[in-house]
Amino acid sequence: MLSKKIEQALNSQIIKEAHASNSYLSMASWCETQGLRGSASFFYAQSDEERQHMLKLVRYINETGGHALIQDIKEPKETYKSIKDVFELSLEQERGVTESINELVELTFSSKDYATFHFLQWYVEEQHEEESLFKSILDLINVAGTQEKNLLFLDKEIAGLRGKTE
Ligand code: FEO
């Protein structure tokens, strides 16, 4: 049985995962309009993954005697300055999610809710992987540069990188 405090904290996390999913969908759409098809497919897949993170929380809350709430989320950004801008924003977003997962982990541990503490370990691992993926893409962008002549190469590499982490 979830305490009210933990139920509320998990419900707040649902909002963050839903926002991440929408934000990646917006990035996918923008990349597609720029002709960056590899990056677009990367972000479409990333958006699906974030939706799975959200659903996992919904199911867990409901299975544990709580009520998962589907609430409004703020609109994601619509346009970006460059592909580098998109990935910088993604990494920043992932770091924010990691911080929030860490706070949840701390709360469940101090509340002796070891079942939820255990459930959250999956998110801890996932955040580590995602931060590392986005950081490696930004490293690649920094090495290759974002001049027009390198964009096609970068776009193909980005599409390929996603497959390697799954
Ligand atoms: Fe589910 Fe990448 O936050």
PDB file of C-alpha atoms in Angstrom, residues 37-135:
ATOM      1  CA  ARG A  37      15.361  11.589 -40.985  1.00  0.00           C
ATOM      2  CA  GLY A  38      17.789   9.603 -38.854  1.00  0.00           C
ATOM      3  CA  SER A  39      17.426  12.010 -35.942  1.00  0.00           C
ATOM      4  CA  ALA A  40      13.657  12.075 -36.418  1.00  0.00           C
ATOM      5  CA  SER A  41      13.450   8.287 -36.125  1.00  0.00           C
ATOM      6  CA  PHE A  42      15.743   8.438 -33.075  1.00  0.00           C
ATOM      7  CA  PHE A  43      13.369  10.866 -31.352  1.00  0.00           C
ATOM      8  CA  TYR A  44      10.177   9.062 -32.390  1.00  0.00           C
ATOM      9  CA  ALA A  45      11.588   5.954 -30.707  1.00  0.00           C
ATOM     10  CA  GLN A  46      12.743   7.966 -27.697  1.00  0.00           C
ATOM     11  CA  SER A  47       9.268   9.430 -27.329  1.00  0.00           C
ATOM     12  CA  ASP A  48       7.756   5.914 -27.328  1.00  0.00           C
ATOM     13  CA  GLU A  49      10.237   4.873 -24.681  1.00  0.00           C
ATOM     14  CA  GLU A  50       9.285   7.753 -22.415  1.00  0.00           C
ATOM     15  CA  ARG A  51       5.634   6.819 -22.817  1.00  0.00           C
ATOM     16  CA  GLN A  52       6.559   3.325 -21.594  1.00  0.00           C
ATOM     17  CA  HIS A  53       8.260   4.910 -18.560  1.00  0.00           C
ATOM     18  CA  MET A  54       5.033   6.776 -17.876  1.00  0.00           C
ATOM     19  CA  LEU A  55       2.844   3.679 -18.288  1.00  0.00           C
ATOM     20  CA  LYS A  56       5.062   1.638 -15.992  1.00  0.00           C
ATOM     21  CA  LEU A  57       4.407   4.206 -13.255  1.00  0.00           C
ATOM     22  CA  VAL A  58       0.655   4.256 -13.966  1.00  0.00           C
ATOM     23  CA  ARG A  59       0.454   0.477 -13.601  1.00  0.00           C
ATOM     24  CA  TYR A  60       2.609   0.410 -10.491  1.00  0.00           C
ATOM     25  CA  ILE A  61       0.579   3.068  -8.668  1.00  0.00           C
ATOM     26  CA  ASN A  62      -2.718   1.334  -9.477  1.00  0.00           C
ATOM     27  CA  GLU A  63      -1.392  -2.127  -8.583  1.00  0.00           C
ATOM     28  CA  THR A  64      -0.233  -0.813  -5.233  1.00  0.00           C
ATOM     29  CA  GLY A  65      -3.548   0.576  -4.022  1.00  0.00           C
ATOM     30  CA  GLY A  66      -3.130   4.124  -5.337  1.00  0.00           C
ATOM     31  CA  HIS A  67      -4.752   6.008  -8.205  1.00  0.00           C
ATOM     32  CA  ALA A  68      -2.560   7.060 -11.118  1.00  0.00           C
ATOM     33  CA  LEU A  69      -3.625  10.483 -12.379  1.00  0.00           C
ATOM     34  CA  ILE A  70      -3.282  11.658 -15.970  1.00  0.00           C
ATOM     35  CA  GLN A  71      -2.796  15.367 -15.697  1.00  0.00           C
ATOM     36  CA  ASP A  72      -2.099  18.292 -18.009  1.00  0.00           C
ATOM     37  CA  ILE A  73       1.449  18.772 -19.152  1.00  0.00           C
ATOM     38  CA  LYS A  74       3.125  21.925 -20.331  1.00  0.00           C
ATOM     39  CA  GLU A  75       3.635  22.330 -24.070  1.00  0.00           C
ATOM     40  CA  PRO A  76       7.035  21.311 -25.348  1.00  0.00           C
ATOM     41  CA  LYS A  77       9.299  23.647 -27.289  1.00  0.00           C
ATOM     42  CA  GLU A  78       8.375  23.686 -30.995  1.00  0.00           C
ATOM     43  CA  THR A  79      11.455  24.938 -32.800  1.00  0.00           C
ATOM     44  CA  TYR A  80      15.177  24.596 -32.232  1.00  0.00           C
ATOM     45  CA  LYS A  81      18.248  26.472 -33.370  1.00  0.00           C
ATOM     46  CA  SER A  82      20.168  23.422 -34.532  1.00  0.00           C
ATOM     47  CA  ILE A  83      20.613  19.690 -34.035  1.00  0.00           C
ATOM     48  CA  LYS A  84      23.124  20.529 -31.310  1.00  0.00           C
ATOM     49  CA  ASP A  85      20.478  22.622 -29.561  1.00  0.00           C
ATOM     50  CA  VAL A  86      18.085  19.638 -29.675  1.00  0.00           C
ATOM     51  CA  PHE A  87      20.573  17.289 -28.039  1.00  0.00           C
ATOM     52  CA  GLU A  88      21.701  19.842 -25.452  1.00  0.00           C
ATOM     53  CA  LEU A  89      18.090  20.290 -24.439  1.00  0.00           C
ATOM     54  CA  SER A  90      17.595  16.507 -24.332  1.00  0.00           C
ATOM     55  CA  LEU A  91      20.562  16.027 -22.011  1.00  0.00           C
ATOM     56  CA  GLU A  92      19.374  18.846 -19.781  1.00  0.00           C
ATOM     57  CA  GLN A  93      15.908  17.282 -19.685  1.00  0.00           C
ATOM     58  CA  GLU A  94      17.332  13.848 -18.797  1.00  0.00           C
ATOM     59  CA  ARG A  95      19.421  15.366 -16.010  1.00  0.00           C
ATOM     60  CA  GLY A  96      16.264  16.934 -14.583  1.00  0.00           C
ATOM     61  CA  VAL A  97      14.483  13.562 -14.689  1.00  0.00           C
ATOM     62  CA  THR A  98      17.455  11.875 -12.992  1.00  0.00           C
ATOM     63  CA  GLU A  99      17.329  14.435 -10.202  1.00  0.00           C
ATOM     64  CA  SER A 100      13.648  13.793  -9.713  1.00  0.00           C
ATOM     65  CA  ILE A 101      14.126   9.986  -9.705  1.00  0.00           C
ATOM     66  CA  ASN A 102      16.909  10.394  -7.134  1.00  0.00           C
ATOM     67  CA  GLU A 103      14.583  12.418  -4.904  1.00  0.00           C
ATOM     68  CA  LEU A 104      11.947   9.686  -5.218  1.00  0.00           C
ATOM     69  CA  VAL A 105      14.499   7.019  -4.314  1.00  0.00           C
ATOM     70  CA  GLU A 106      15.513   9.011  -1.251  1.00  0.00           C
ATOM     71  CA  LEU A 107      11.885   9.514  -0.197  1.00  0.00           C
ATOM     72  CA  THR A 108      10.981   5.833  -0.525  1.00  0.00           C
ATOM     73  CA  PHE A 109      14.082   4.760   1.389  1.00  0.00           C
ATOM     74  CA  SER A 110      13.540   7.200   4.248  1.00  0.00           C
ATOM     75  CA  SER A 111       9.844   6.181   4.352  1.00  0.00           C
ATOM     76  CA  LYS A 112      10.832   2.484   4.499  1.00  0.00           C
ATOM     77  CA  ASP A 113       8.746   1.783   1.361  1.00  0.00           C
ATOM     78  CA  TYR A 114      11.215  -0.806   0.118  1.00  0.00           C
ATOM     79  CA  ALA A 115       8.910  -2.190  -2.593  1.00  0.00           C
ATOM     80  CA  THR A 116       8.738   1.198  -4.320  1.00  0.00           C
ATOM     81  CA  PHE A 117      12.430   1.749  -3.628  1.00  0.00           C
ATOM     82  CA  HIS A 118      13.090  -1.535  -5.452  1.00  0.00           C
ATOM     83  CA  PHE A 119      10.683  -0.616  -8.304  1.00  0.00           C
ATOM     84  CA  LEU A 120      12.579   2.655  -8.830  1.00  0.00           C
ATOM     85  CA  GLN A 121      15.930   0.948  -9.339  1.00  0.00           C
ATOM     86  CA  TRP A 122      14.891   0.241 -12.937  1.00  0.00           C
ATOM     87  CA  TYR A 123      14.534   4.005 -13.485  1.00  0.00           C
ATOM     88  CA  VAL A 124      17.907   4.669 -11.886  1.00  0.00           C
ATOM     89  CA  GLU A 125      19.550   2.324 -14.390  1.00  0.00           C
ATOM     90  CA  GLU A 126      17.515   3.717 -17.288  1.00  0.00           C
ATOM     91  CA  GLN A 127      18.494   7.299 -16.461  1.00  0.00           C
ATOM     92  CA  HIS A 128      22.144   6.343 -16.349  1.00  0.00           C
ATOM     93  CA  GLU A 129      21.839   4.811 -19.827  1.00  0.00           C
ATOM     94  CA  GLU A 130      19.929   7.752 -21.266  1.00  0.00           C
ATOM     95  CA  GLU A 131      22.255  10.401 -19.895  1.00  0.00           C
ATOM     96  CA  SER A 132      25.194   8.471 -21.231  1.00  0.00           C
ATOM     97  CA  LEU A 133      23.539   8.078 -24.672  1.00  0.00           C
ATOM     98  CA  PHE A 134      22.789  11.795 -25.007  1.00  0.00           C
ATOM     99  CA  LYS A 135      26.232  12.743 -23.773  1.00  0.00           C
TER     100      LYS A 135
END
